[in-house]
Structures are given as structure tokens and as C-alpha cells.
mmCIF file of C-alpha atoms in Angstrom:
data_model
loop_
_atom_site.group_PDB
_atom_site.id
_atom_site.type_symbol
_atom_site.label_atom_id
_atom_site.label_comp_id
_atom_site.label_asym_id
_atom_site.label_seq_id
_atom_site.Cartn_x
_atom_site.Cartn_y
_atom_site.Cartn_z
ATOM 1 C CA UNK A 507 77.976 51.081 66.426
ATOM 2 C CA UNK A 508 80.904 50.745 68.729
ATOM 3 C CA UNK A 509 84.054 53.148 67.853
ATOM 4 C CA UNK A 510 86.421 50.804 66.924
ATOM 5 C CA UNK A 511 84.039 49.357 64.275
ATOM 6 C CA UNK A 512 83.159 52.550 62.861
ATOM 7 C CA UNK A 513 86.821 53.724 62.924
ATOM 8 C CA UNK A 514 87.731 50.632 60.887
ATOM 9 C CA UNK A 515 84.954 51.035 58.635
ATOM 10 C CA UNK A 516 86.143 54.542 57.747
ATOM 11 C CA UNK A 517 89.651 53.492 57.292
ATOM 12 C CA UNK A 518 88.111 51.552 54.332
ATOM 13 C CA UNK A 519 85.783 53.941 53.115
ATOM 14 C CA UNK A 520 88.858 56.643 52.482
ATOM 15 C CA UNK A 521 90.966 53.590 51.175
ATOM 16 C CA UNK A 522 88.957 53.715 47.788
ATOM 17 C CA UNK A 523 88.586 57.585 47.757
ATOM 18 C CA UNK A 524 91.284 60.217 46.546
ATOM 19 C CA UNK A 525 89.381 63.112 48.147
ATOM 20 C CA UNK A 526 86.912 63.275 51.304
ATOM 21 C CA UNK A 527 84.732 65.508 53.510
ATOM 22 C CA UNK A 528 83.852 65.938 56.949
ATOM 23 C CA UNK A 529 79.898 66.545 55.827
ATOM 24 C CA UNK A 530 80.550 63.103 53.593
ATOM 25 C CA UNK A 531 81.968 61.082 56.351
ATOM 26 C CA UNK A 532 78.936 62.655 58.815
ATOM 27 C CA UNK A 533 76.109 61.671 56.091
ATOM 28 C CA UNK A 534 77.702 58.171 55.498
ATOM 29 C CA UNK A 535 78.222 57.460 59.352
ATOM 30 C CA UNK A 536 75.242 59.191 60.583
ATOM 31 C CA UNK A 537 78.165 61.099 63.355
ATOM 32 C CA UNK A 538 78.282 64.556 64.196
ATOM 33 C CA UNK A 539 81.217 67.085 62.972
ATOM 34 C CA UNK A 540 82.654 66.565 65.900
ATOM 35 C CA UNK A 541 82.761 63.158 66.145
ATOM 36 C CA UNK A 542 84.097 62.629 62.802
ATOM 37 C CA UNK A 543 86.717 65.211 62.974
ATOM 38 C CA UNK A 544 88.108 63.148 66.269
ATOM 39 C CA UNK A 545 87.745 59.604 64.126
ATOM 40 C CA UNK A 546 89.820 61.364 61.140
ATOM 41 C CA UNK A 547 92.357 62.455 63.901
ATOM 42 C CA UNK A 548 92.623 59.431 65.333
ATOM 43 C CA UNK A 549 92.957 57.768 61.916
ATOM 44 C CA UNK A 550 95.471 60.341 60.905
ATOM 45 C CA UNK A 551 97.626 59.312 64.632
ATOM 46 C CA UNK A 552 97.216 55.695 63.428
ATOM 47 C CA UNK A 553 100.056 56.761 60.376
ATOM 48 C CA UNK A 554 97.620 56.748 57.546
ATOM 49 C CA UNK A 555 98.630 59.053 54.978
ATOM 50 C CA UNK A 556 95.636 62.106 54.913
ATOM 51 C CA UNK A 557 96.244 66.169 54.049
ATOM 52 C CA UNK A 558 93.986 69.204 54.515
ATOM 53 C CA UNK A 559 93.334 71.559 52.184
ATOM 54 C CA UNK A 560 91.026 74.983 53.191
ATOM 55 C CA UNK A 561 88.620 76.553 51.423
ATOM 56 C CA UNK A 562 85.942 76.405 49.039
ATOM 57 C CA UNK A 563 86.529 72.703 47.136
ATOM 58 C CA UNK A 564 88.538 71.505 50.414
ATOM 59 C CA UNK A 565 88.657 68.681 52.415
ATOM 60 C CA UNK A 566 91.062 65.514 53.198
ATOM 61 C CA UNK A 567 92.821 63.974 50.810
ATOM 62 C CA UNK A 568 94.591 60.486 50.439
ATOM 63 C CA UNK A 569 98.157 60.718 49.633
ATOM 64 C CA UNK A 570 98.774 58.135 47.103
ATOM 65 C CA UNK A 571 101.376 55.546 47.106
ATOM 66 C CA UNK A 572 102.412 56.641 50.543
ATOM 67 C CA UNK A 573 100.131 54.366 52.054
ATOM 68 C CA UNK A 574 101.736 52.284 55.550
ATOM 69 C CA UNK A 575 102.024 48.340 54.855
ATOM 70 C CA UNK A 576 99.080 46.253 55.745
ATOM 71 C CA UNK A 577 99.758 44.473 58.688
ATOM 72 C CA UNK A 578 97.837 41.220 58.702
ATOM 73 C CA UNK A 579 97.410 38.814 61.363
ATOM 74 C CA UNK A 580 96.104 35.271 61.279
ATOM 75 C CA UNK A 581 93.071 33.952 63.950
ATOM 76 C CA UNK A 582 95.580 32.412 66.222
ATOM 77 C CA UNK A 583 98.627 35.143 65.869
ATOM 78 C CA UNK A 584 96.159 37.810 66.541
ATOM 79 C CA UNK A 585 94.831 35.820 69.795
ATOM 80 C CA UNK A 586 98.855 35.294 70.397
ATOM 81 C CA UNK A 587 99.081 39.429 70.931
ATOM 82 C CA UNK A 588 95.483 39.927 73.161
ATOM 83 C CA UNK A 589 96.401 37.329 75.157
ATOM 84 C CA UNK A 590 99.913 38.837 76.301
ATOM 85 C CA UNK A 591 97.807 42.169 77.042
ATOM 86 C CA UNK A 592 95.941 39.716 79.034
ATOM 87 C CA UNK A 593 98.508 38.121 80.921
ATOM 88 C CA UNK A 594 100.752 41.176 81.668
ATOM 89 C CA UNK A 595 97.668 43.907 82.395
ATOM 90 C CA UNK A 596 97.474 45.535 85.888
ATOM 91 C CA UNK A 597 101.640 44.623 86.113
ATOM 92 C CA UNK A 598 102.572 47.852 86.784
ATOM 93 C CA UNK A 599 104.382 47.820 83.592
ATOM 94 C CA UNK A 600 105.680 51.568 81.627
ATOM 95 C CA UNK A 601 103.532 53.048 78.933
ATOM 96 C CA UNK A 602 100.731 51.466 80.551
ATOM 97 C CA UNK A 603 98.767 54.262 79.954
ATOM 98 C CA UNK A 604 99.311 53.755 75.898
ATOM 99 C CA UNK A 605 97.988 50.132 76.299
ATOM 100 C CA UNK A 606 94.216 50.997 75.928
ATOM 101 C CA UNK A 607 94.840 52.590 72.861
ATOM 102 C CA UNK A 608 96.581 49.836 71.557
ATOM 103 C CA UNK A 609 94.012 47.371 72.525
ATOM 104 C CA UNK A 610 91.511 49.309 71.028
ATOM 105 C CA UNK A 611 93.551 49.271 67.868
ATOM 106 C CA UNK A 612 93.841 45.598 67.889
ATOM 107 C CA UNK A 613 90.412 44.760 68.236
ATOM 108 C CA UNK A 614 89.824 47.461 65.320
ATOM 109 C CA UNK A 615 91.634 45.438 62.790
ATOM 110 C CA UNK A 616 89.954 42.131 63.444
ATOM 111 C CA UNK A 617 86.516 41.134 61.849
ATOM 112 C CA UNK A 618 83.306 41.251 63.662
ATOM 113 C CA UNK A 619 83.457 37.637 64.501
ATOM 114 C CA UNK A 620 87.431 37.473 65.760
ATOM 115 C CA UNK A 621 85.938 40.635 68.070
ATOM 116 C CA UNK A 622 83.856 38.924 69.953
ATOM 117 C CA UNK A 623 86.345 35.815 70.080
ATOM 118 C CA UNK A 624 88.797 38.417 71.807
ATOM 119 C CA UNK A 625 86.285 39.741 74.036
ATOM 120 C CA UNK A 626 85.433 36.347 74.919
ATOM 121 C CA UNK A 627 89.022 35.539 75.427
ATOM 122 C CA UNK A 628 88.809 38.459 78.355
ATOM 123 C CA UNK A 629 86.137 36.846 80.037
ATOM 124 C CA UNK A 630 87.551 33.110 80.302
ATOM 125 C CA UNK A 631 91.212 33.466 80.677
ATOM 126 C CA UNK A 632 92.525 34.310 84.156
ATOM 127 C CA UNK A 633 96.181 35.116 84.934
ATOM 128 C CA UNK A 634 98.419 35.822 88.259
ATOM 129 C CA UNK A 635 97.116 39.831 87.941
ATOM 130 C CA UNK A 636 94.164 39.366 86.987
ATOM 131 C CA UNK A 637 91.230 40.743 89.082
ATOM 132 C CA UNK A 638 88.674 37.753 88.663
ATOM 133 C CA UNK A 639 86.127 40.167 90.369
ATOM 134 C CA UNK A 640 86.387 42.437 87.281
ATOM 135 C CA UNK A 641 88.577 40.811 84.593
ATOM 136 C CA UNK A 642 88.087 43.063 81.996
ATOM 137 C CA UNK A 643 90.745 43.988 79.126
ATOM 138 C CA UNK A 644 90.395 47.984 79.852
ATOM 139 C CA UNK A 645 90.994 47.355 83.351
ATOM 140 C CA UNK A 646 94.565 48.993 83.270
ATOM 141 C CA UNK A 647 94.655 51.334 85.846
ATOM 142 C CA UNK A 648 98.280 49.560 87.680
ATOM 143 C CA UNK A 649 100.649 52.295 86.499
ATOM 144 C CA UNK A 650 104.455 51.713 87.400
ATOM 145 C CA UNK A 651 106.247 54.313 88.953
ATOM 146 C CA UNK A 652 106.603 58.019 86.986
ATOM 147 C CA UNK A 653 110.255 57.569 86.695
ATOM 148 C CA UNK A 654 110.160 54.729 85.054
ATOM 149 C CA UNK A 655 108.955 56.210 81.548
ATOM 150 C CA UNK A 656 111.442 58.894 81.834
ATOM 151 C CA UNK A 657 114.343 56.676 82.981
ATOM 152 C CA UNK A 658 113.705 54.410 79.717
ATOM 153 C CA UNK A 659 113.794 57.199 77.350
ATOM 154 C CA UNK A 660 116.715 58.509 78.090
ATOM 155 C CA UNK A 661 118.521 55.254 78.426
ATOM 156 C CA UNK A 662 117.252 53.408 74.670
ATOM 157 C CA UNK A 663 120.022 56.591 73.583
ATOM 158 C CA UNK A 664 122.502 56.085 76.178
ATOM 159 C CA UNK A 665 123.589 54.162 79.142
ATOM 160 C CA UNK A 666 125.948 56.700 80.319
ATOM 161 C CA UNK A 667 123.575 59.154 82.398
ATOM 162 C CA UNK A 668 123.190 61.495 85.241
ATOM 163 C CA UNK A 669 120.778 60.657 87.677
ATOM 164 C CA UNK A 670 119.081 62.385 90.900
ATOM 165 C CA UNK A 671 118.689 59.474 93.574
ATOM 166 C CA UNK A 672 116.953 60.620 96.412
ATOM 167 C CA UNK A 673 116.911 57.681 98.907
ATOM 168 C CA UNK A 674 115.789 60.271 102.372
ATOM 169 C CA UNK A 675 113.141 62.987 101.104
ATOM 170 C CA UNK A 676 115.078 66.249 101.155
ATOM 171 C CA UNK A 677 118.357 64.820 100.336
ATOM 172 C CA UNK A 678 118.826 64.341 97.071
ATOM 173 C CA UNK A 679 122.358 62.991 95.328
ATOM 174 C CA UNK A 680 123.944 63.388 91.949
ATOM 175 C CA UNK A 681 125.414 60.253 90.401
ATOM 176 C CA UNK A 682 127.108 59.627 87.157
ATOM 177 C CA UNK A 683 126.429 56.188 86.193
ATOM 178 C CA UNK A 684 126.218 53.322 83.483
ATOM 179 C CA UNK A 685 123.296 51.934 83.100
ATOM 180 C CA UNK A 686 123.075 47.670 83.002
ATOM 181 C CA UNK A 687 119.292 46.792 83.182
ATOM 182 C CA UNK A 688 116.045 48.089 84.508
ATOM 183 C CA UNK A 689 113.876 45.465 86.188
ATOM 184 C CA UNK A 690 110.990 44.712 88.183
ATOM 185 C CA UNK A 691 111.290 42.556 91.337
ATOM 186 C CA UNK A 692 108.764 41.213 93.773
ATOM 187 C CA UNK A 693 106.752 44.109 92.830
ATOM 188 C CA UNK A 694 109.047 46.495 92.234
ATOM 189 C CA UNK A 695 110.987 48.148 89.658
ATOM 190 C CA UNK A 696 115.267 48.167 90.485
ATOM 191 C CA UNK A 697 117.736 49.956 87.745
ATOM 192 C CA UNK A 698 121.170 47.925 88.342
ATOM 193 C CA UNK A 699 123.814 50.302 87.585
ATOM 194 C CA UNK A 700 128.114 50.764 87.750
ATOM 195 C CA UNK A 701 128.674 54.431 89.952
ATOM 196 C CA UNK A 702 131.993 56.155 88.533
ATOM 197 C CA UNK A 703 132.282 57.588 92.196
ATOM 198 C CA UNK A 704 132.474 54.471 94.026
ATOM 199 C CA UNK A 705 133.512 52.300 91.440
ATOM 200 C CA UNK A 706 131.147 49.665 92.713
ATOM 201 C CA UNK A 707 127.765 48.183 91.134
ATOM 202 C CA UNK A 708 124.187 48.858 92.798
ATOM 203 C CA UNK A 709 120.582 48.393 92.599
ATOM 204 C CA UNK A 710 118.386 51.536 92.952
ATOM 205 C CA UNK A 711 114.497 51.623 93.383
ATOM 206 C CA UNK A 712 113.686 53.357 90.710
ATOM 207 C CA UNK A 713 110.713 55.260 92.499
ATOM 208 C CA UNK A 714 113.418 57.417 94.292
ATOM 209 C CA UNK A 715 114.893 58.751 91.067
ATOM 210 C CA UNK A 716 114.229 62.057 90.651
ATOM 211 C CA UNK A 717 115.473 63.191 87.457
ATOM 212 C CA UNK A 718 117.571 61.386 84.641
ATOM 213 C CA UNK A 719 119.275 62.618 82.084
ATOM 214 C CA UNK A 720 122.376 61.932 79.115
ATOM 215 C CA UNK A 721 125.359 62.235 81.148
ATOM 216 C CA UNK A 722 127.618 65.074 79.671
ATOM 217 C CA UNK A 723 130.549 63.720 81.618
ATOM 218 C CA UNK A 724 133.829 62.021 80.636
ATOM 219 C CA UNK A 725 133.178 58.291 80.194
ATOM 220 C CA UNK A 726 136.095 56.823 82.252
ATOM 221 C CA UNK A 727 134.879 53.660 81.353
ATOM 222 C CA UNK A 728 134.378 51.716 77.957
ATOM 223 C CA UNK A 729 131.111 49.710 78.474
ATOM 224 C CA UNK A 730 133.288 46.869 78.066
ATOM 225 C CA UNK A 731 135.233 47.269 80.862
ATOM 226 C CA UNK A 732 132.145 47.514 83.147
ATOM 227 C CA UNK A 733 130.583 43.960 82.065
ATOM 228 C CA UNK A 734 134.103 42.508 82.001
ATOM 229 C CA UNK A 735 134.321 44.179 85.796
ATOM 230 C CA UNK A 736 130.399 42.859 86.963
ATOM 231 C CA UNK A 737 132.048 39.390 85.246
ATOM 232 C CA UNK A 738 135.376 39.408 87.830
ATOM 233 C CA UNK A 739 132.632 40.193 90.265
ATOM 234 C CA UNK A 740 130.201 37.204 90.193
ATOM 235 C CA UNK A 741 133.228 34.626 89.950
ATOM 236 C CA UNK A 742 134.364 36.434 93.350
ATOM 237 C CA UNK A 743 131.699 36.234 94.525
ATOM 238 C CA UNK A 744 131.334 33.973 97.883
ATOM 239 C CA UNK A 745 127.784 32.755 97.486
ATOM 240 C CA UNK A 746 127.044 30.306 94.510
ATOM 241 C CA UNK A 747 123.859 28.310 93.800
ATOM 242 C CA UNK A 748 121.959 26.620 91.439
ATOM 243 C CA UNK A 749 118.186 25.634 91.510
ATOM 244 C CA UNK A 750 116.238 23.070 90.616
ATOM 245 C CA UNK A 751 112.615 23.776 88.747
ATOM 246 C CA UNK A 752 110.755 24.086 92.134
ATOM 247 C CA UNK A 753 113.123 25.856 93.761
ATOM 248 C CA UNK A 754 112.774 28.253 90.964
ATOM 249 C CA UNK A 755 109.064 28.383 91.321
ATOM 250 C CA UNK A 756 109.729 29.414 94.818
ATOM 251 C CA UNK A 757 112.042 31.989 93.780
ATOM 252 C CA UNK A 758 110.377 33.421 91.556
ATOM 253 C CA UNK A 759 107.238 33.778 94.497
ATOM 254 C CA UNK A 760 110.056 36.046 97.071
ATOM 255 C CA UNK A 761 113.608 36.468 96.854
ATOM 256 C CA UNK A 762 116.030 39.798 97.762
ATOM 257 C CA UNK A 763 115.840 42.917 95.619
ATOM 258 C CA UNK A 764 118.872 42.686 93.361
ATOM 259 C CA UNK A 765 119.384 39.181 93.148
ATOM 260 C CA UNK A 766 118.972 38.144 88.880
ATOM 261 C CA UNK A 767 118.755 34.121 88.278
ATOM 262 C CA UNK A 768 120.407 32.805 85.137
ATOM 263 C CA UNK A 769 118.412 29.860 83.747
ATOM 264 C CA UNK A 770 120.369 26.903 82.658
ATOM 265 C CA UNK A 771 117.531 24.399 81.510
ATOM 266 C CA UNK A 772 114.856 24.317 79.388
ATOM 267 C CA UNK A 773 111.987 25.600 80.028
ATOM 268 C CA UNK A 774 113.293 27.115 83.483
ATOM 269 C CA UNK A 775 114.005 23.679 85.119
ATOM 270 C CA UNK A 776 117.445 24.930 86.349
ATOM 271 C CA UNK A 777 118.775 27.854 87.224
ATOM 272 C CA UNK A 778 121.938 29.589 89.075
ATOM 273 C CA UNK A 779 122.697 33.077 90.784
ATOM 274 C CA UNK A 780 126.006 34.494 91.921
ATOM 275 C CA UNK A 781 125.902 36.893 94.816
ATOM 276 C CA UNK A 782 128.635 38.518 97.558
ATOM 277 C CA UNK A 783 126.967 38.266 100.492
ATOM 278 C CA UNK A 784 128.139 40.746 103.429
ATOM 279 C CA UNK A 785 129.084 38.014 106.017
ATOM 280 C CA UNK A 786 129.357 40.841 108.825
ATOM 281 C CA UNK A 787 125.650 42.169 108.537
ATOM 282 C CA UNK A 788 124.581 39.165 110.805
ATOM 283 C CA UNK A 789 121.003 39.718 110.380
ATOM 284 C CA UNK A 790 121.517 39.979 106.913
ATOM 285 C CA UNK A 791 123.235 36.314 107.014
ATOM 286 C CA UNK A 792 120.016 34.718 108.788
ATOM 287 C CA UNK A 793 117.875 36.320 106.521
ATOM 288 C CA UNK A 794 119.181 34.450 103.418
ATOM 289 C CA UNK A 795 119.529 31.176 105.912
ATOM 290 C CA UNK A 796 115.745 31.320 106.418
ATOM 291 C CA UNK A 797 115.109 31.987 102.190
ATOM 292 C CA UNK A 798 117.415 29.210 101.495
ATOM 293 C CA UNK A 799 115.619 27.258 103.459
ATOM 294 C CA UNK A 800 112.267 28.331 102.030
ATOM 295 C CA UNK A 801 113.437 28.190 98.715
ATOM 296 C CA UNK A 802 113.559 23.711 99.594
ATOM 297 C CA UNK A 803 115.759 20.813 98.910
ATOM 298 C CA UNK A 804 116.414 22.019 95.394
ATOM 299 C CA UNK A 805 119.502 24.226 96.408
ATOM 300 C CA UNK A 806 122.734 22.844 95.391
ATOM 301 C CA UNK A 807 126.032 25.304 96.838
ATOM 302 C CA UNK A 808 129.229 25.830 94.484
ATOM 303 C CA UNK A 809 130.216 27.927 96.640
ATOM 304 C CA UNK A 810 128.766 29.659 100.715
ATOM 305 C CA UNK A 811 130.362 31.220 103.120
ATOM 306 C CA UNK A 812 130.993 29.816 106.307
ATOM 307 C CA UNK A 813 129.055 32.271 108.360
ATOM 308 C CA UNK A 814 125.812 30.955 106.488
ATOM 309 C CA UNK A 815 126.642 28.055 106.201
ATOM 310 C CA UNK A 816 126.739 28.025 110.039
ATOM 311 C CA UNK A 817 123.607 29.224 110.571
ATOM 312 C CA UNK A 818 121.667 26.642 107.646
ATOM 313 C CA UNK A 819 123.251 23.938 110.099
ATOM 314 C CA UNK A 820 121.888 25.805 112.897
ATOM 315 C CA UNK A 821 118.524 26.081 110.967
ATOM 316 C CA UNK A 822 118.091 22.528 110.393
ATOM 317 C CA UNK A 823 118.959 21.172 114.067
ATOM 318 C CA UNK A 824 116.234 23.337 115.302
ATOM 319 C CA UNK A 825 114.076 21.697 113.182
ATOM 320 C CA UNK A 826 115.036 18.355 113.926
ATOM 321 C CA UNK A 827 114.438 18.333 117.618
ATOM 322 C CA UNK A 828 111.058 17.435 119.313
#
């Protein structure tokens, strides 16, 4: 018997019973003490509602009208839930190392035959990350970076936070900062931020964080006056465009660190970004030439500089001759 089943079949075992034993759940299971003594912790972790009592007489027993609401899932919604596991496994997402547990909890509260359905489901279905050599659910082993899980803790209770940044190893710098969003890029996970010390907005890897923590500093700005600040900012800003649905597609395959697309349309069909582009870093201009380019004929301007737009012109000359 695998473990999920028999965890789930002791769940409803001690649902009809006031009082329990280890030595009853070892005779009924055929398990050993220690086996059923990690089943009844694992139970307990799951938030069902068990206490001990020692001695002669003693045992577990169910603490009535305390019980958690039964969650219930349909076929299809509980397909709905594997299949994002599916789709987003080996993403390098955080807590990925709390997604096997869940998993196993999922296929737990499903019937014998909606088991092997998910299972199944494992098997057939084959997404971007997927590893079609070895495509299995438990296959989780793409952790994001360490900071990541720390960075997101502190910041679902505050924005406002103090930060080691550590961009050369050995020289590490203090910031006070508002957070704006964490997000993953081409692979890798940014945390755009406001810095009270320069006053300006940034993108940081977040693999070169070295600590975070609640800031204990004055906030000497309302969160409203940041986003009303980042707002001033993108209508400055001297590089407009909006995409079409491929050029999207493209986008979403490479585009700079940093650089978040608004979409406009349904179902992603159009899209727009806002970005000031340092027209002096020259390499920097011909960098975003050649990924405008890339990015196709579905690139409309609102607004470019003239240094790019120089070099696009450039760009497409080249191409044009023999």
C-alpha cells in the first residue's frame, strides 16, 4: 500500500473514533510503531485536530467539533490544481521544496481511480520545463535562489526593508528601500525597488542579497508617493512601445532584465512597455536596436529616442543591401 493511500485511509479510520492507539492503528494497518507514529504526525501537520494523553488508558484522541472544513474538489477542479504543479515544476520557483509535500497531499485526497488519472496526467502532458526524458511529478529538484524565501517573508509584512546587496563578493552595501515587486526574468529572479539614498528606482538580482530585514528606519516616503513617482517616471520616459501578439511571443522568449510589459488585449494579443533608455551608453543603444529588431514588425513607437532610432535605420539599410 502506497503512503498516501494508507495516510488517507487513516484519516478516515480516526474520523469515526473519539479515542485511538498506536498498537490499534499498527494491528489495523499491519505498520510498525514507527511507521504509524510518523503517519499520525504527519496527519497531525495536515491541521487535523488530535491530543496525547500518557499513561496507562492513553493514547490520541479526536477533538470534537474542532474538526478543519472538508475541502472537496470535483474530477476536473482537482486536475485544474495537478496540472499547474505540472506546468510550473522545475521553474525555479520559492517554497519549491514544500511542493512534494503538497503533491503528495493532493493525490491523498483523491479516490483510487482519480490517482491514477493524475499520475497519468504526469506521463502525457509536457510543458516548456518539463524534462521529457524524465517527466515525472516529484521531479522538483529546480530550487530558486536562497534569498528568495527569505526576501518574501519579510516583505508579505512590509515593503519598507533593509537589505544587504552585495553586487562584488567582499563588498557588501546597506540599503533602505521600498519594495515594488519581486519577479523572475529570462531565468532569473529581479526585486524592483525605490532606494531612499538615491532617490531613484532599480532592479536587483536577487541572488546577491545577502540579508533582508523590516527596515527600522524613518519612512520618508508614503508608499503613495513612490508609485505616484515610478508613474511621473514611465510618462518621462523616452522609449515607448507597444506590441503586437507575436511580438509578445518573442518577448516573452529574451528581453532586458528589468523591462515589465503591460498587456492591453485579450488574451496577451497587445501589449506596451515604458522604459528611459541611457542614450549615452552607445553599446547599450545597439543592443536594444538589434532586440527591436528581433522582437519583428509588430513594434509600433509612441515615443524613441533619436540615438536609436538612428541606429534601427542603420540596422535596416544593412540589411537591405546585396
Amino acid at each position: 500500500m502506497k503512503k498516501t493511500e494508507r495516510i488517507n485511509l487513516i484519516m478516515r479510520y480516526i474520523n469515526n473514533r473519539a479515542h485511538f492507539t498506536i498498537a490499534e492503528i499498527q494491528r489495523q494497518f499491519k505498520v510498525s510503531r514507527a511507521t504509524a507514529i510518523r503517519d499520525i504526525n504527519e496527519i497531525q501537520e495536515m491541521g487535523f485536530p488530535l491530543t496525547t494523553e500518557l499513561g496507562r488508558g492513553g493514547g490520541y484522541y479526536v477533538l470534537q467539533n474542532q474538526y478543519l472544513p472538508a475541502v472537496r474538489f470535483n474530477p476536473e477542479e482537482l486536475k485544474a490544481i495537478f496540472i499547474s504543479f505540472l506546468a510550473s515544476k522545475n521553474s525555479q520557483l520559492p517554497y519549491l521544496q514544500n511542493r512534494r509535500s503538497i503533491t503528495e497531499k493532493l493525490i491523498g485526497i483523491a479516490n483510487l481511480t482519480q490517482q491514477d488519472e493524475l499520475i497519468a496526467l504526469g506521463d502525457i502532458l509536457l510543458f516548456e520545463n518539463t524534462n521529457p526524458a524524465n517527466p515525472h511529478i516529484f521531479e522538483l529538484d529546480d530550487y530558486a535562489p536562497f534569498e528568495l524565501n527569505q526576501l518574501i517573508d519579510v516583505a508579505v509584512r512590509d515593503r519598507h526593508l533593509r537589505v544587504t546587496y552585495e553586487e562584488n563578493s567582499g563588498w557588501p552595501q546597506l540599503m533602505d528601500i521600498w519594495l515594488l515587486h519581486i519577479f523572475n526574468t529570462n531565468g532569473q529572479w529581479l526585486v524592483e525597488l525605490f532606494d531612499f539614498e538615491s532617490e531613484h528606482f532599480m532592479y536587483l538580482p536577487v541572488d546577491k542579497l545577502r540579508h533582508s530585514a523590516i527596515s527600522d528606519e524613518e519612512l520618508l516616503l508614503s508608499e503613495q508617493e513612490i508609485l505616484e513617482r515610478k508613474l511621473e517616471e514611465a510618462r518621462a520616459a523616452n522609449l515607448a512601445v507597444k506590441l503586437d501578439g507575436i511580438a509578445i511571443q518573442r518577448f516573452k522568449r529574451m528581453h532586458p532584465p528589468g523591462i515589465i510589459l503591460s498587456f492591453t488585449g485579450m488574451f496577451q494579443s497587445s501589449g506596451s512597455f515604458n522604459i528611459q533608455l541611457d542614450v549615452e551608453d552607445k553599446s547599450l543603444v545597439e543592443y536594444y536596436a538589434d532586440w527591436l529588431l528581433f522582437l519583428g514588425k509588430g513594434v509600433q513607437f509612441d515615443r524613441i529616442p533619436e540615438e536609436l532610432r538612428s541606429v534601427l535605420e542603420q540596422r535596416l539599410r544593412d540589411l537591405r543591401l546585396p
